[in-house]
Amino acid sequence: MNKEDRKIVLELKDIHKSFGKNHVLKGFNLKLYEGENLVIMGKSGSGKSVMVKSIVGLIQPDSGSITIKDHDIITMGQEELDFLRTEIGFLFQGSALYDSMTVRENLEFPLRRHKDKVKNFEGTEKSVTQALESVGLLHAIDLMPAELSGGMMRRVALARALILKPEIIMYDEPTAGLDPITSNEIIQLMRTIQKEYNTSSLIITHDVDCARVISNRIILLVDGINYAEGTYDELSTSSDPQTRAFFKN
Amino acid sequence: MSKENSILKRSKSFFAEIGEMAYFAGRFFKEVFRKPFEFKELIRQCYNVGIRSLFLVVVTGFIIGLVFTLQSRPTLEEFGAVSWMPSMISVSIIREIGPVIIALICAGRIGSGIGAELGSMKVTEQIDAMEVSGTNPFKYLVVTRILAVTLMLPLLVIIGDAVALIGSAMVENLKGGVSYTLYFNMAFSSLSFSDIIPATVKTVLFGFAIGLVGTYKGYNCAKGTVGVGEASNSAVVYSSMLLFIIDFIAVFVSDIFF
Ligand SMILES: Nc1ncnc2c1ncn2[C@@H]1O[C@H](COP(=O)(O)OP(=O)(O)OP(=O)(O)O)[C@@H](O)[C@H]1O
Ligand SMILES: [Mg+2]
């Protein structure tokens, strides 16, 4: 399908953000089309997490505009923003499970206030077991996060991000710190979910394998701007050495 | 020169912090009356606050009553005023010693707990996760905790006061042969509303201060595990300091009105 015909679900225009003298983002642009898997790659500390956090309103950019499904989130009121956030799933780099709650309570938490927004909602219990089943962790439902391994935590966090059946999912380094087998499982899980729910995904990763398998398109974030853009094959065979350096294994 | 500079810098950041805390308190009052209310979480926090400190409050209350009475006996005996003991003890414990000591203990117990809990939630991005899932974390975490401490501290102080009086009555009973009925009759008859009302208002303010400082420190915790330790530590230091300031003002004000 031609790119231009597809709907844009998320657009970032000319985003700037500094922390004191540290200029992290210097005019970053991005368009996420409906149903696509867009991968963002960049060096550690290049501002990838800052960029996704500004998309969900956790960080206020200094300038620029962010629109999600034609709503400008920067000028949006709190209530409207909370409503829009239910349509976005967010997987944190460190999982960010609530460690005073069991796995079940972790998954129930987003449902407390936003049950009515879930399509075909069949009750809290059913939603929770379904989400856990889809990540293969139904047996861990009554465990505390402290009793889980890193990979299990990531999967529970993924289930939690999915529970409201969001249209857009953002993954901040979904495979970081996991062994190749577990990270492969997570990648396959992401693909299944993408197919099943037809979500648009923004994936931040260092992991070349992950990028190769999952991406429809890749943007390289270098020095605070979108340095290069293209498919995996285009970028990994690019004539620019700095671009190619990202794909050396 | 550099010393002067650092003192200047420190006092500047101290006042900036007071300003930020006032802003934080303002946000609390703005959010506390706005729907949706987190009743379930409030009840859970009240239970936590109460249960976590009940044992400590009972033990300290008992020892305060015991020690205070034992230490005062020789002096009162010298003046032949031992019969004043129940009145003296009840007034001083209920007006001042009970609220202040129990609030200090709770600042150590509850304040540091809240600071550490919210601090580690902040550092591990749990607060961000809450916000992203469409729940207002200020309401869910901060408002409920401040309310819980504000509601529970007066209760804990009443319990502590009661246990202190029991401890004192035991000493009087063993050492002076005063019957429990006589002791409590005397203790209560010397109390008036002007003793109880300012003391209760004070404990409500104490509770609010402990909750506010604990949540403020935790919610604005710096990155890293060092930040969590610091949040928990400074929650205790700042709230203890604030308790004495509030106490000073409360005594001053109640002196004018009562
Ligand atoms: N809250 C903050 N306050 C100050 N500086 C920050 C803050 N958050 C991020 N930074 C700075 O912004 C820069 C980018 O950080 P960010 O976390 O976005 O990196 P990243 O690209 O996600 O790296 P990684 O791949 O290691 O996760 C870093 O230099 C960091 O020090
Ligand atoms: Mg990051």
Coordinates of C-alpha atoms and ligand atoms in Angstrom, one line a residue:
Chain A
M1 CA 0.0 0.0 0.0
N2 CA 1.2 3.5 -0.7
K3 CA 2.4 5.3 2.5
E4 CA 0.6 8.5 1.7
D5 CA -2.8 6.8 1.6
R6 CA -2.5 5.4 5.1
K7 CA -3.8 7.2 8.1
I8 CA -1.3 8.9 10.4
V9 CA -2.1 7.9 14.1
L10 CA 0.8 9.8 15.7
E11 CA 2.9 12.7 14.5
L12 CA 5.8 14.6 16.1
K13 CA 6.9 17.8 14.6
D14 CA 10.1 19.6 15.4
I15 CA 10.4 18.5 19.0
H16 CA 13.0 20.2 21.1
K17 CA 13.9 19.3 24.7
S18 CA 16.8 20.3 26.9
F19 CA 17.7 19.5 30.5
G20 CA 19.7 22.5 31.6
K21 CA 22.6 22.7 29.1
N22 CA 22.0 19.2 27.9
H23 CA 20.2 19.6 24.6
V24 CA 18.7 16.1 24.1
L25 CA 16.2 16.6 21.2
K26 CA 16.9 19.2 18.6
G27 CA 14.0 19.1 16.2
F28 CA 12.9 15.5 16.0
N29 CA 10.2 14.5 13.5
L30 CA 8.2 11.3 13.3
K31 CA 5.1 10.0 11.6
L32 CA 3.5 6.7 12.7
Y33 CA 1.0 5.2 10.2
E34 CA -1.9 3.0 11.2
G35 CA -0.9 -0.7 11.6
E36 CA 2.8 -0.2 11.1
N37 CA 5.7 -1.2 13.3
L38 CA 8.1 1.7 13.5
V39 CA 11.5 1.1 15.1
I40 CA 13.5 3.9 16.6
M41 CA 17.2 3.2 17.0
G42 CA 19.8 5.4 18.7
K43 CA 22.8 5.3 21.0
S44 CA 22.4 5.0 24.7
G45 CA 21.6 8.5 26.1
S46 CA 20.5 9.9 22.7
G47 CA 17.1 10.8 24.1
K48 CA 14.9 7.9 22.9
S49 CA 13.2 7.5 26.3
V50 CA 12.7 11.2 26.6
M51 CA 11.1 11.2 23.1
V52 CA 8.5 8.4 23.9
K53 CA 7.8 9.9 27.3
S54 CA 7.0 13.2 25.8
I55 CA 4.5 11.4 23.5
V56 CA 2.4 10.2 26.5
G57 CA 2.8 13.5 28.3
L58 CA 5.2 12.4 31.0
I59 CA 7.8 14.9 29.8
Q60 CA 6.9 18.4 28.5
P61 CA 8.9 19.2 25.4
D62 CA 10.3 22.8 25.1
S63 CA 8.8 23.3 21.7
G64 CA 7.2 21.4 18.8
S65 CA 3.9 19.7 18.4
I66 CA 2.7 16.2 19.2
T67 CA -0.6 15.0 17.7
I68 CA -2.2 11.6 18.4
K69 CA -5.2 10.8 16.2
D70 CA -5.6 14.5 15.4
H71 CA -5.5 15.6 19.0
D72 CA -2.8 17.9 20.1
I73 CA -1.6 16.5 23.4
I74 CA 0.5 19.5 24.5
T75 CA -2.4 21.9 24.8
M76 CA -4.8 19.2 26.0
G77 CA -6.4 19.3 29.5
Q78 CA -5.7 16.7 32.1
E79 CA -9.0 14.8 31.7
E80 CA -8.8 14.6 28.0
L81 CA -5.2 13.5 28.2
D82 CA -6.1 10.7 30.6
F83 CA -8.8 9.6 28.2
L84 CA -6.4 9.5 25.3
R85 CA -3.8 7.6 27.3
T86 CA -6.1 4.7 27.6
E87 CA -5.7 4.2 23.8
I88 CA -2.0 4.0 24.2
G89 CA -0.2 1.1 25.7
F90 CA 3.2 1.8 27.2
L91 CA 5.9 -0.7 28.0
F92 CA 8.5 0.9 30.3
Q93 CA 12.2 0.2 29.9
G94 CA 12.3 -1.2 33.5
S95 CA 8.9 -2.9 33.4
A96 CA 7.6 -0.6 36.2
L97 CA 5.3 -3.1 37.8
Y98 CA 3.6 -1.9 41.0
D99 CA 5.6 -3.9 43.5
S100 CA 3.1 -3.6 46.3
M101 CA 0.5 -5.4 44.2
T102 CA 0.2 -9.0 42.9
V103 CA 0.3 -9.7 39.2
R104 CA -3.5 -9.8 39.1
E105 CA -3.8 -6.4 40.8
N106 CA -1.2 -5.0 38.5
L107 CA -3.4 -6.0 35.5
E108 CA -6.6 -4.9 37.2
F109 CA -5.2 -1.4 37.9
P110 CA -5.7 0.2 34.5
L111 CA -9.2 -1.4 34.4
R112 CA -10.4 0.3 37.6
R113 CA -11.4 3.5 35.9
H114 CA -11.4 2.6 32.2
K115 CA -13.4 -0.6 31.8
D116 CA -16.0 1.2 29.6
K117 CA -13.3 2.0 27.0
V118 CA -12.4 -1.6 26.3
K119 CA -14.0 -3.1 23.2
N120 CA -16.1 -6.2 23.8
F121 CA -15.4 -6.1 27.6
E122 CA -16.3 -9.4 29.2
G123 CA -15.5 -8.6 32.9
T124 CA -12.4 -7.9 34.8
E125 CA -11.5 -11.5 35.6
K126 CA -11.8 -12.6 32.0
S127 CA -9.8 -9.6 30.7
V128 CA -7.0 -10.3 33.2
T129 CA -6.8 -14.1 32.5
Q130 CA -6.9 -13.5 28.7
A131 CA -4.1 -10.9 28.8
L132 CA -2.0 -13.2 31.0
E133 CA -2.7 -16.2 28.8
S134 CA -1.6 -14.3 25.7
V135 CA 1.9 -13.8 27.4
G136 CA 1.9 -17.3 28.7
L137 CA 2.0 -16.4 32.4
L138 CA -1.4 -17.5 33.7
H139 CA 0.2 -19.6 36.4
A140 CA 1.9 -16.5 37.9
I141 CA -1.3 -14.6 38.5
D142 CA -1.1 -14.5 42.3
L143 CA 2.7 -13.9 42.6
M144 CA 4.2 -10.6 43.6
P145 CA 6.5 -8.9 41.1
A146 CA 9.5 -9.5 43.4
E147 CA 9.0 -13.3 42.8
L148 CA 9.3 -13.0 39.0
S149 CA 12.4 -13.1 36.9
G150 CA 13.3 -10.2 34.6
G151 CA 11.8 -11.8 31.5
M152 CA 8.6 -12.7 33.4
M153 CA 8.3 -9.1 34.6
R154 CA 8.6 -7.8 31.1
R155 CA 5.9 -10.2 29.9
V156 CA 3.6 -9.1 32.8
A157 CA 4.3 -5.5 31.9
L158 CA 3.4 -6.3 28.3
A159 CA 0.1 -7.9 29.4
R160 CA -0.6 -4.8 31.5
A161 CA 0.1 -2.5 28.6
L162 CA -2.3 -4.5 26.5
I163 CA -5.2 -4.8 28.9
L164 CA -7.1 -1.8 27.7
K165 CA -6.7 -3.1 24.1
P166 CA -4.9 0.1 23.0
E167 CA -4.6 1.1 19.3
I168 CA -1.1 2.4 19.7
I169 CA 1.6 0.6 21.7
M170 CA 5.0 2.0 22.6
Y171 CA 7.8 -0.4 23.6
D172 CA 10.8 1.2 25.3
E173 CA 13.6 -1.4 24.8
P174 CA 11.4 -4.5 25.1
T175 CA 14.3 -6.9 24.9
A176 CA 17.0 -5.1 26.8
G177 CA 18.7 -7.2 29.4
L178 CA 17.2 -10.4 28.3
D179 CA 18.9 -13.5 27.0
P180 CA 18.5 -14.2 23.2
I181 CA 15.9 -16.9 23.7
T182 CA 13.7 -14.9 26.0
S183 CA 14.1 -11.8 23.9
N184 CA 13.1 -13.9 20.8
E185 CA 10.0 -15.0 22.7
I186 CA 9.1 -11.4 23.5
I187 CA 9.6 -10.4 19.9
Q188 CA 7.3 -13.2 18.7
L189 CA 4.8 -12.1 21.3
M190 CA 4.9 -8.6 20.0
R191 CA 4.2 -9.8 16.5
T192 CA 1.3 -12.0 17.5
I193 CA -0.2 -9.1 19.5
Q194 CA 0.3 -6.7 16.5
K195 CA -1.6 -9.1 14.2
E196 CA -4.3 -10.0 16.7
Y197 CA -5.2 -6.4 17.8
N198 CA -4.0 -4.6 14.6
T199 CA -2.1 -2.1 16.7
S200 CA 0.3 0.6 15.5
S201 CA 3.6 0.2 17.3
L202 CA 6.5 2.4 18.1
I203 CA 9.5 0.2 19.2
I204 CA 12.6 1.6 20.7
T205 CA 15.5 -0.9 20.6
H206 CA 19.3 -1.4 20.4
D207 CA 18.6 -5.0 19.3
V208 CA 19.4 -5.5 15.6
D209 CA 17.6 -8.8 15.5
C210 CA 14.5 -7.3 17.0
A211 CA 14.6 -4.5 14.5
R212 CA 15.1 -6.8 11.6
V213 CA 12.2 -9.1 12.5
I214 CA 9.7 -6.6 13.6
S215 CA 10.2 -3.4 11.7
N216 CA 8.3 -2.1 8.7
R217 CA 10.4 1.1 8.9
I218 CA 13.3 2.3 11.0
I219 CA 14.3 5.8 12.1
L220 CA 17.7 6.5 13.5
L221 CA 17.9 9.1 16.3
V222 CA 21.3 10.7 16.2
D223 CA 22.3 14.0 17.8
G224 CA 18.7 14.8 18.6
I225 CA 17.3 14.6 15.1
N226 CA 16.0 11.9 12.8
Y227 CA 19.3 11.2 11.1
A228 CA 18.1 8.5 8.7
E229 CA 15.0 6.7 7.8
G230 CA 14.1 3.6 5.8
T231 CA 13.4 -0.1 5.8
Y232 CA 15.9 -2.5 7.5
D233 CA 17.4 -3.5 4.2
E234 CA 17.8 0.1 3.0
L235 CA 19.5 1.2 6.1
S236 CA 21.7 -1.8 6.8
T237 CA 23.2 -1.5 3.3
S238 CA 23.4 2.3 3.4
S239 CA 26.5 4.0 2.0
D240 CA 26.7 6.2 5.1
P241 CA 29.1 4.6 7.6
Q242 CA 27.4 6.1 10.6
T243 CA 24.1 4.6 9.6
R244 CA 25.6 1.2 8.8
A245 CA 27.4 1.2 12.2
F246 CA 24.0 0.6 13.9
F247 CA 23.6 -2.7 12.1
K248 CA 27.0 -4.3 12.8
N249 CA 26.5 -7.3 14.9
Chain B
M1 CA 34.1 33.4 50.9
S2 CA 33.2 30.0 49.5
K3 CA 31.7 29.2 52.9
E4 CA 29.5 32.2 52.8
N5 CA 28.5 31.3 49.3
S6 CA 27.5 27.8 50.3
I7 CA 25.5 29.1 53.3
L8 CA 23.7 31.5 51.0
K9 CA 23.1 28.8 48.5
R10 CA 21.8 26.4 51.1
S11 CA 19.4 28.9 52.6
K12 CA 18.2 29.8 49.1
S13 CA 17.4 26.2 48.3
F14 CA 15.8 25.8 51.8
F15 CA 13.4 28.6 51.0
A16 CA 12.8 27.4 47.5
E17 CA 11.9 24.0 49.0
I18 CA 9.4 25.6 51.4
G19 CA 7.8 27.3 48.5
E20 CA 7.6 24.1 46.5
M21 CA 6.1 22.3 49.5
A22 CA 3.5 25.0 49.9
Y23 CA 2.6 24.6 46.2
F24 CA 2.4 20.8 46.8
A25 CA 0.0 21.5 49.7
G26 CA -2.0 23.7 47.5
R27 CA -2.3 21.0 44.9
F28 CA -3.5 18.6 47.6
F29 CA -6.3 21.0 48.5
K30 CA -7.2 21.4 44.9
E31 CA -7.3 17.6 44.2
V32 CA -8.9 16.4 47.5
F33 CA -12.3 17.8 46.7
R34 CA -12.3 16.7 43.0
K35 CA -13.8 13.5 41.7
P36 CA -13.1 10.6 41.4
F37 CA -12.4 9.8 45.1
E38 CA -10.2 6.9 45.9
F39 CA -12.1 5.6 48.9
K40 CA -10.8 2.1 48.8
E41 CA -7.2 3.2 48.8
L42 CA -7.9 5.7 51.5
I43 CA -9.3 3.0 53.8
R44 CA -6.3 0.7 53.0
Q45 CA -3.9 3.5 53.8
C46 CA -5.7 4.4 57.1
Y47 CA -5.5 0.7 58.1
N48 CA -1.8 0.7 57.2
V49 CA -0.9 3.8 59.1
G50 CA -2.9 2.7 62.1
I51 CA -1.6 -0.9 62.2
R52 CA 2.0 0.0 61.5
S53 CA 2.3 2.4 64.4
L54 CA -0.2 1.1 67.0
F55 CA 2.3 -1.1 68.8
L56 CA 4.9 1.6 69.0
V57 CA 2.5 4.1 70.2
V58 CA 1.1 1.8 72.9
V59 CA 4.6 1.0 74.2
T60 CA 5.9 4.5 74.2
G61 CA 2.7 5.9 75.7
F62 CA 2.9 3.4 78.6
I63 CA 6.5 4.2 79.3
I64 CA 6.0 7.9 79.2
G65 CA 3.2 7.6 81.7
L66 CA 5.2 5.4 83.9
V67 CA 8.5 7.3 83.8
F68 CA 6.9 10.7 84.1
T69 CA 5.0 9.7 87.2
L70 CA 8.0 8.0 88.8
Q71 CA 10.2 11.0 88.2
S72 CA 7.7 13.6 89.4
R73 CA 6.9 11.8 92.7
P74 CA 9.9 12.9 94.8
T75 CA 9.5 16.5 93.8
L76 CA 5.8 16.6 94.6
E77 CA 6.4 14.7 97.8
E78 CA 8.8 17.4 98.9
F79 CA 6.0 20.0 98.6
G80 CA 3.4 17.7 100.0
A81 CA 1.5 17.8 96.8
V82 CA 1.4 14.2 95.8
S83 CA -2.4 14.4 95.7
W84 CA -2.0 16.7 92.7
M85 CA -0.3 14.0 90.7
P86 CA -3.3 12.8 88.6
S87 CA -4.3 16.3 87.6
M88 CA -0.8 17.3 86.8
I89 CA 0.0 14.2 84.7
S90 CA -3.3 14.2 82.8
V91 CA -3.1 17.9 81.9
S92 CA 0.5 17.8 80.8
I93 CA 0.2 14.5 78.9
I94 CA -3.0 15.4 77.1
R95 CA -2.0 19.0 76.3
E96 CA 1.5 18.6 75.3
I97 CA 3.6 15.5 75.9
G98 CA 1.3 13.0 74.4
P99 CA 0.7 14.8 71.0
V100 CA 4.3 15.8 70.5
I101 CA 6.0 12.6 71.4
I102 CA 3.6 10.4 69.6
A103 CA 3.7 12.7 66.5
L104 CA 7.5 12.5 66.6
I105 CA 7.4 8.7 66.7
C106 CA 4.9 8.6 63.9
A107 CA 7.1 11.0 61.9
G108 CA 9.9 8.5 62.2
R109 CA 7.7 5.5 61.5
I110 CA 5.1 6.7 59.0
G111 CA 6.9 9.7 57.5
S112 CA 10.0 7.7 56.6
G113 CA 7.9 4.8 55.3
I114 CA 5.9 7.0 53.0
G115 CA 9.0 8.8 51.8
A116 CA 10.8 5.6 51.0
E117 CA 7.7 3.9 49.4
L118 CA 6.8 6.8 47.1
G119 CA 10.5 7.5 46.4
S120 CA 11.1 4.0 45.2
M121 CA 7.9 4.1 43.1
K122 CA 9.2 7.3 41.5
V123 CA 12.6 5.9 40.8
T124 CA 11.3 2.6 39.3
E125 CA 8.9 4.6 37.1
Q126 CA 5.8 3.1 38.8
I127 CA 4.4 6.6 39.3
D128 CA 4.9 7.3 35.6
A129 CA 3.2 4.0 34.8
M130 CA 0.2 4.9 36.8
E131 CA -0.1 8.3 35.1
V132 CA 0.2 6.6 31.7
S133 CA -2.6 4.2 32.5
G134 CA -5.0 7.1 33.1
T135 CA -5.0 7.2 36.9
N136 CA -4.0 10.4 38.5
P137 CA -1.1 9.3 40.8
F138 CA -1.2 12.4 42.8
K139 CA -4.8 11.5 43.8
Y140 CA -4.2 7.8 44.2
L141 CA -0.9 8.0 46.1
V142 CA -0.5 11.4 47.6
V143 CA -4.0 12.6 48.6
T144 CA -4.9 9.3 50.1
R145 CA -1.8 9.1 52.2
I146 CA -2.0 12.7 53.5
L147 CA -5.6 12.2 54.4
A148 CA -4.9 8.8 56.1
V149 CA -2.2 10.3 58.3
T150 CA -4.3 13.4 59.1
L151 CA -7.2 11.2 60.2
M152 CA -5.3 8.5 62.0
L153 CA -2.8 10.6 64.0
P154 CA -5.4 12.0 66.3
L155 CA -6.7 8.5 66.9
L156 CA -3.2 7.2 67.7
V157 CA -2.6 10.1 70.0
I158 CA -5.8 9.4 71.9
I159 CA -4.8 5.8 72.3
G160 CA -1.3 6.8 73.4
D161 CA -2.7 9.3 75.9
A162 CA -5.0 6.7 77.4
V163 CA -2.2 4.2 77.8
A164 CA 0.1 6.8 79.3
L165 CA -2.6 7.6 81.9
I166 CA -3.0 3.9 82.6
G167 CA 0.8 3.6 83.1
S168 CA 0.7 6.6 85.5
A169 CA -2.2 5.2 87.4
M170 CA -0.4 1.9 87.9
V171 CA 2.6 3.7 89.5
E172 CA 0.3 5.8 91.8
N173 CA -1.6 2.6 92.7
L174 CA 1.6 0.7 93.6
K175 CA 3.6 3.4 95.2
G176 CA 0.9 5.7 96.7
G177 CA -1.9 3.3 97.2
V178 CA -4.3 5.5 95.1
S179 CA -7.2 3.4 93.8
Y180 CA -7.7 3.4 90.0
T181 CA -11.2 4.9 90.4
L182 CA -9.9 7.8 92.4
Y183 CA -7.0 8.4 90.0
F184 CA -9.1 8.6 86.9
N185 CA -11.7 10.6 88.7
M186 CA -9.1 13.2 89.6
A187 CA -7.4 13.0 86.2
F188 CA -10.6 13.6 84.2
S189 CA -12.1 16.2 86.5
S190 CA -9.1 18.5 86.1
L191 CA -9.4 18.4 82.3
S192 CA -11.5 20.9 80.5
F193 CA -12.5 21.6 76.9
S194 CA -9.8 24.2 76.7
D195 CA -7.3 21.4 77.2
I196 CA -8.7 18.9 74.8
I197 CA -9.8 21.0 71.8
P198 CA -6.5 22.8 71.1
A199 CA -4.7 19.5 71.6
T200 CA -6.9 17.7 69.1
V201 CA -6.6 20.4 66.5
K202 CA -2.9 20.3 67.0
T203 CA -2.7 16.6 66.3
V204 CA -4.7 17.0 63.2
L205 CA -2.1 19.5 62.0
F206 CA 0.7 17.2 63.0
G207 CA -0.8 14.4 61.0
F208 CA -1.2 16.7 58.0
A209 CA 2.4 17.8 58.3
I210 CA 3.8 14.3 58.5
G211 CA 1.7 13.2 55.5
L212 CA 2.6 16.2 53.5
V213 CA 6.4 16.1 54.1
G214 CA 6.6 12.3 53.5
T215 CA 4.7 12.4 50.3
Y216 CA 6.4 15.6 49.0
K217 CA 9.8 14.1 49.6
G218 CA 8.9 10.7 48.1
Y219 CA 7.1 12.2 45.1
N220 CA 10.0 14.5 44.2
C221 CA 12.6 11.9 44.9
A222 CA 15.9 12.2 43.0
K223 CA 16.9 9.3 40.6
G224 CA 18.7 6.3 42.0
T225 CA 18.7 4.4 45.3
V226 CA 20.6 7.2 47.0
G227 CA 17.6 9.4 46.2
V228 CA 15.3 7.0 48.0
G229 CA 17.4 6.9 51.1
E230 CA 17.6 10.7 51.1
A231 CA 13.8 11.1 50.6
S232 CA 13.1 8.8 53.5
N233 CA 15.7 10.4 55.7
S234 CA 14.8 14.0 55.0
A235 CA 11.1 13.2 55.4
V236 CA 11.8 12.5 59.0
V237 CA 14.1 15.5 59.6
Y238 CA 11.8 18.0 57.9
S239 CA 8.6 16.7 59.4
S240 CA 10.1 16.6 63.0
M241 CA 11.2 20.2 62.5
L242 CA 7.8 21.2 61.2
L243 CA 6.1 19.5 64.1
F244 CA 7.9 21.7 66.6
I245 CA 7.1 24.8 64.6
I246 CA 3.5 23.9 64.5
D247 CA 3.5 23.1 68.2
F248 CA 5.1 26.5 68.9
I249 CA 2.5 28.3 66.9
A250 CA -0.4 26.2 68.3
V251 CA 0.6 26.9 71.9
F252 CA 1.0 30.6 71.1
V253 CA -2.5 30.8 69.5
S254 CA -4.3 28.7 72.1
D255 CA -2.7 30.8 74.8
I256 CA -4.5 33.8 73.3
F257 CA -7.9 32.1 72.8
F258 CA -8.2 29.8 75.8
Ligands
LIG1 N1 14.4 13.8 34.0 C1 15.6 14.1 33.5 N2 16.3 15.1 34.0 C2 17.5 15.5 33.5 N3 18.1 14.8 32.4 C3 17.4 13.8 31.9 C4 16.2 13.4 32.4 N4 15.7 12.3 31.6 C5 16.7 12.1 30.7 N5 17.7 13.0 30.9 C6 18.9 13.1 30.0 O1 18.5 13.0 28.7 C7 19.4 12.2 27.9 C8 18.7 11.1 27.2 O2 18.1 10.2 28.1 P1 17.2 9.0 27.6 O3 16.8 8.3 28.9 O4 16.2 9.5 26.7 O5 18.3 8.1 26.8 P2 17.9 6.8 26.0 O6 18.2 7.2 24.5 O7 16.6 6.3 26.3 O8 19.1 5.9 26.4 P3 19.0 4.3 26.8 O9 19.2 3.6 25.5 O10 20.2 4.1 27.6 O11 17.8 4.0 27.5 C9 20.4 11.7 28.9 O12 21.6 12.5 28.7 C10 19.9 12.0 30.3 O13 20.9 12.3 31.1
MG2 MG 15.9 4.7 27.3

